Short mmCIF file of C-alpha atoms in Angstrom, two decimals:
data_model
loop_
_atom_site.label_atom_id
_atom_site.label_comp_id
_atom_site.label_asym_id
_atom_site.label_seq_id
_atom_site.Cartn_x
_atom_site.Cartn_y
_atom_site.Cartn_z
CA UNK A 1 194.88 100.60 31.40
CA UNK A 2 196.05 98.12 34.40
CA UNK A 3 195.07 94.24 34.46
CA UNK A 4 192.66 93.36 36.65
CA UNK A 5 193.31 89.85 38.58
CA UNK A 6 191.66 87.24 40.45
CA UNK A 7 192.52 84.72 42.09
CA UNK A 8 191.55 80.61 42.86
CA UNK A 9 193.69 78.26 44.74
CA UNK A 10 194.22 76.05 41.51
CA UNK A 11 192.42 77.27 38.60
CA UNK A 12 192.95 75.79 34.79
CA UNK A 13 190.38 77.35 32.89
CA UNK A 14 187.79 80.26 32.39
CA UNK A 15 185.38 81.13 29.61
CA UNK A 16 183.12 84.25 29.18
CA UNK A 17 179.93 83.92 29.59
CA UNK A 18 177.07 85.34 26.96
CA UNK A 19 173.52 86.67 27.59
CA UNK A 20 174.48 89.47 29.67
CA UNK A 21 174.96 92.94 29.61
CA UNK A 22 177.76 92.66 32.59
CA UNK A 23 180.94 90.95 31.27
CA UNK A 24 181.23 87.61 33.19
CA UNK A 25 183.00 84.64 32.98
CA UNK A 26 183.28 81.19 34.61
CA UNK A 27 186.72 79.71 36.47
CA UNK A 28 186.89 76.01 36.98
CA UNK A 29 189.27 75.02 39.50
CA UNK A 30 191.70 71.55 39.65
CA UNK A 31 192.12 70.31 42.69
CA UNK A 32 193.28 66.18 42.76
CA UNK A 33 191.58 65.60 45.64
CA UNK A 34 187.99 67.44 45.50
CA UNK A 35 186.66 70.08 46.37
CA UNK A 36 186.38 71.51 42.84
CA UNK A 37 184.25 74.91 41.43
CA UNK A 38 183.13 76.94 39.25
CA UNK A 39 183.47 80.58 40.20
CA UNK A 40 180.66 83.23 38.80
CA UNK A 41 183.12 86.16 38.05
CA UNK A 42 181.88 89.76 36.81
CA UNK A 43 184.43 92.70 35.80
CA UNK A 44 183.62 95.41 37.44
CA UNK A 45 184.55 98.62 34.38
CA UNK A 46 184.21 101.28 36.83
CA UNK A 47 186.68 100.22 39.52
CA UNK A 48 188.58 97.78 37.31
CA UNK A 49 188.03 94.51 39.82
CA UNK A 50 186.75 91.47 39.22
CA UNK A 51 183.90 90.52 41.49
CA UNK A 52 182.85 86.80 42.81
CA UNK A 53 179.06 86.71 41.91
CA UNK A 54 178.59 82.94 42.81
CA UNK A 55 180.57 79.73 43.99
CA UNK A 56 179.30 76.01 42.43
CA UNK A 57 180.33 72.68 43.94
CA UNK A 58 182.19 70.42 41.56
CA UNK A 59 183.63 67.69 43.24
CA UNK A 60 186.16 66.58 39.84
CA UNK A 61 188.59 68.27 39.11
CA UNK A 62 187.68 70.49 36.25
CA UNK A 63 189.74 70.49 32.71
CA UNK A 64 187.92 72.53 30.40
CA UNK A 65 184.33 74.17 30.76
CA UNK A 66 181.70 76.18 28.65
CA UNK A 67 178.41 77.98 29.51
CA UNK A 68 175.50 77.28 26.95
CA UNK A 69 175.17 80.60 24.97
CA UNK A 70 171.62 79.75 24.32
CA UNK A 71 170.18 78.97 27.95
CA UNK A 72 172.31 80.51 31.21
CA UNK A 73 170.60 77.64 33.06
CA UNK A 74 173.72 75.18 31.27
CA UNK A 75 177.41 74.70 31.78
CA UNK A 76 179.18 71.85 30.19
CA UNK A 77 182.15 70.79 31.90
CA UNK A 78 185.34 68.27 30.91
CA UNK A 79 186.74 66.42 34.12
CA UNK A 80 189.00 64.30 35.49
CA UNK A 81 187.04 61.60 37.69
CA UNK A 82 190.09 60.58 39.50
CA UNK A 83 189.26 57.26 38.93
CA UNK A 84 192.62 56.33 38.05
CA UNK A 85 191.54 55.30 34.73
CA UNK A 86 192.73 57.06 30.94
CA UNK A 87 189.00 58.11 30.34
CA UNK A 88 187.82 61.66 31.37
CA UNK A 89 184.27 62.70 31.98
CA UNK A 90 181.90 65.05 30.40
CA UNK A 91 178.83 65.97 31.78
CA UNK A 92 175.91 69.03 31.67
CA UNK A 93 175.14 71.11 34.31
CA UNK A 94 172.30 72.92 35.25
CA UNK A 95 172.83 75.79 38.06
CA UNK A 96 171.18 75.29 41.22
CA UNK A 97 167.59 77.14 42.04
CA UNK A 98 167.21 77.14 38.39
CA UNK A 99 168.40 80.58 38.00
CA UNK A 100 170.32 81.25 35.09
CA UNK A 101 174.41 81.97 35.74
CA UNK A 102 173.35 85.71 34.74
CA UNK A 103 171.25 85.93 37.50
CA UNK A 104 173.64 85.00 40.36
CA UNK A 105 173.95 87.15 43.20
CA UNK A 106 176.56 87.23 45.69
CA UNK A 107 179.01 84.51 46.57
CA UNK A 108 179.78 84.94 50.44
CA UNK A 109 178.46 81.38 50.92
CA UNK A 110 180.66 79.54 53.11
CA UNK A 111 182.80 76.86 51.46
CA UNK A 112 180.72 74.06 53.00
CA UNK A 113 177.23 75.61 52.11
CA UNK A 114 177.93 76.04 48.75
CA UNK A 115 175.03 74.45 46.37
CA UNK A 116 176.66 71.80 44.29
CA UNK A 117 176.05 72.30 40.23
CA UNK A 118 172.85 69.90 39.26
CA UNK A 119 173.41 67.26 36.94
CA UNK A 120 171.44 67.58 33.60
CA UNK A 121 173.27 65.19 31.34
CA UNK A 122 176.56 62.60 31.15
CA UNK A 123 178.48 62.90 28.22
CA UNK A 124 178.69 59.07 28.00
CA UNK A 125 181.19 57.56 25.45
CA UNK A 126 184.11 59.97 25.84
CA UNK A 127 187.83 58.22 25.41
CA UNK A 128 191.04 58.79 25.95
CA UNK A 129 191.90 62.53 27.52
CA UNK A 130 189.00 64.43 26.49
CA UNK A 131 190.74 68.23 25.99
CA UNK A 132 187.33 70.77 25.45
CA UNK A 133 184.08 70.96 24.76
CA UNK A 134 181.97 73.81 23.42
CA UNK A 135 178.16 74.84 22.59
CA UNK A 136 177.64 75.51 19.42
CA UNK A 137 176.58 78.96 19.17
CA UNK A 138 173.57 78.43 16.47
CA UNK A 139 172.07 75.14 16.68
CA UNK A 140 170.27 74.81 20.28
CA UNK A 141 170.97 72.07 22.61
CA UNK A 142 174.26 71.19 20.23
CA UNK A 143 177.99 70.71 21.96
CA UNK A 144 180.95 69.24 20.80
CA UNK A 145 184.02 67.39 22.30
CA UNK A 146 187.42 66.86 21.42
CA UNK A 147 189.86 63.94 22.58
CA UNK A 148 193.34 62.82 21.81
CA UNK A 149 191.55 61.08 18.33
CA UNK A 150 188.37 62.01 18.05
CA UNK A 151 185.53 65.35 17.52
CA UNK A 152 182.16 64.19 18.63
CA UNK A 153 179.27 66.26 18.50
CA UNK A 154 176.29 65.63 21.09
CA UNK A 155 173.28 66.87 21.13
CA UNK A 156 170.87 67.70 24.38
CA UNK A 157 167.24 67.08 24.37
CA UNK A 158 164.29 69.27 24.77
CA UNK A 159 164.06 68.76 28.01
CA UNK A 160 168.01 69.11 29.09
CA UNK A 161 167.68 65.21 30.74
CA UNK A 162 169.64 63.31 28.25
CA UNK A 163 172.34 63.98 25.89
CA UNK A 164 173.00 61.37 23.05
CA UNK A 165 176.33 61.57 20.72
CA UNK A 166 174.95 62.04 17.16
CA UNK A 167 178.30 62.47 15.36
CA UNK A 168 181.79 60.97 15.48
CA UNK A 169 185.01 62.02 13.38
CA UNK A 170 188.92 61.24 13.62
CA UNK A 171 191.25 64.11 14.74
CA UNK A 172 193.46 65.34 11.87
CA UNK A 173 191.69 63.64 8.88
CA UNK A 174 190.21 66.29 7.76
CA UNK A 175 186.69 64.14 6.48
CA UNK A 176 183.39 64.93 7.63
CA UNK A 177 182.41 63.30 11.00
CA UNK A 178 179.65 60.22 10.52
CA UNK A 179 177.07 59.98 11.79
CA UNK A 180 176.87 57.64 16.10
CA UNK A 181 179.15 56.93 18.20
#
């Protein structure tokens, strides 16, 4: 079996994406100065290729990123404002036309048409060099964080507008997180 490769001008991460019966997977690229996205990205099994299915404007540059397993509408992304400060951002993203990531067609957009990702929800309160975040996979609406000290857990509400950290806990000292920020 041969590897099948694509390629970004600067990419630092990619996660697969559930919900489908195609295997796909997101690419978030890191550029310092803008002009940051996410890449749809289907493997093709019968001619071994990976496929573009869709192109997302992210203006930051993008550290770590994770498609909601439980609505393809969601992406949660970690970035780097280039603000020049120590703090990262977090943030929730809801694809454009409200189609789900699943549902993407084709990504022959030119760069400047390209429909930016629609913000859902800040992950306000992140320190330091926030490192990943990920959905949790049974409770709806739940993500968590992790920073140079610190697991948070956040959770979204009903209606995907606001997204409030519910759980705090020190890297490394291996207690139970308590509960607010």
């Amino acid at each position: 079996m041969s590897a099948a490769i694509y390629g970004t001008e600067v990419s630092r991460c990619v996660a697969a994406v559930a919900g489908s019966d195609e295997t796909l997977f997101v690419v978030g690229t890191q550029k310092l100065r803008g002009g940051n996205e996410v890449h749809l990205v289907a493997h093709d099994r019968d001619r071994n290729t990976l496929v573009n299915r869709a192109v997302w404007a992210h203006h930051p540059e993008i550290w770590d990123l994770q498609p909601c397993p439980s609505d393809g509408r969601l992406l949660a992304t970690i970035y780097n404002p280039s603000t020049g400060g120590a703090n990262y951002g977090g943030a929730v993203w809801r694809v454009p036309g409200g189609a789900s990531a699943t549902d993407a067609g084709d990504a022959s957009t030119a760069a400047s048409d390209r429909q930016p990702l629609e913000s859902a929800a800040s992950l306000v309160g992140l320190t330091g060099t926030a490192q990943c975040v990920r959905w949790n996979e049974t409770h709806r609406g739940v993500l968590a964080t992790v920073d140079e000290a610190h697991v948070k857990t956040w959770a979204l509400d009903a209606g995907g507008g606001k997204v409030e950290c519910t759980a705090r806990g020190a890297v490394g000292e291996g207690r139970t997180p308590a509960g607010g920020a």
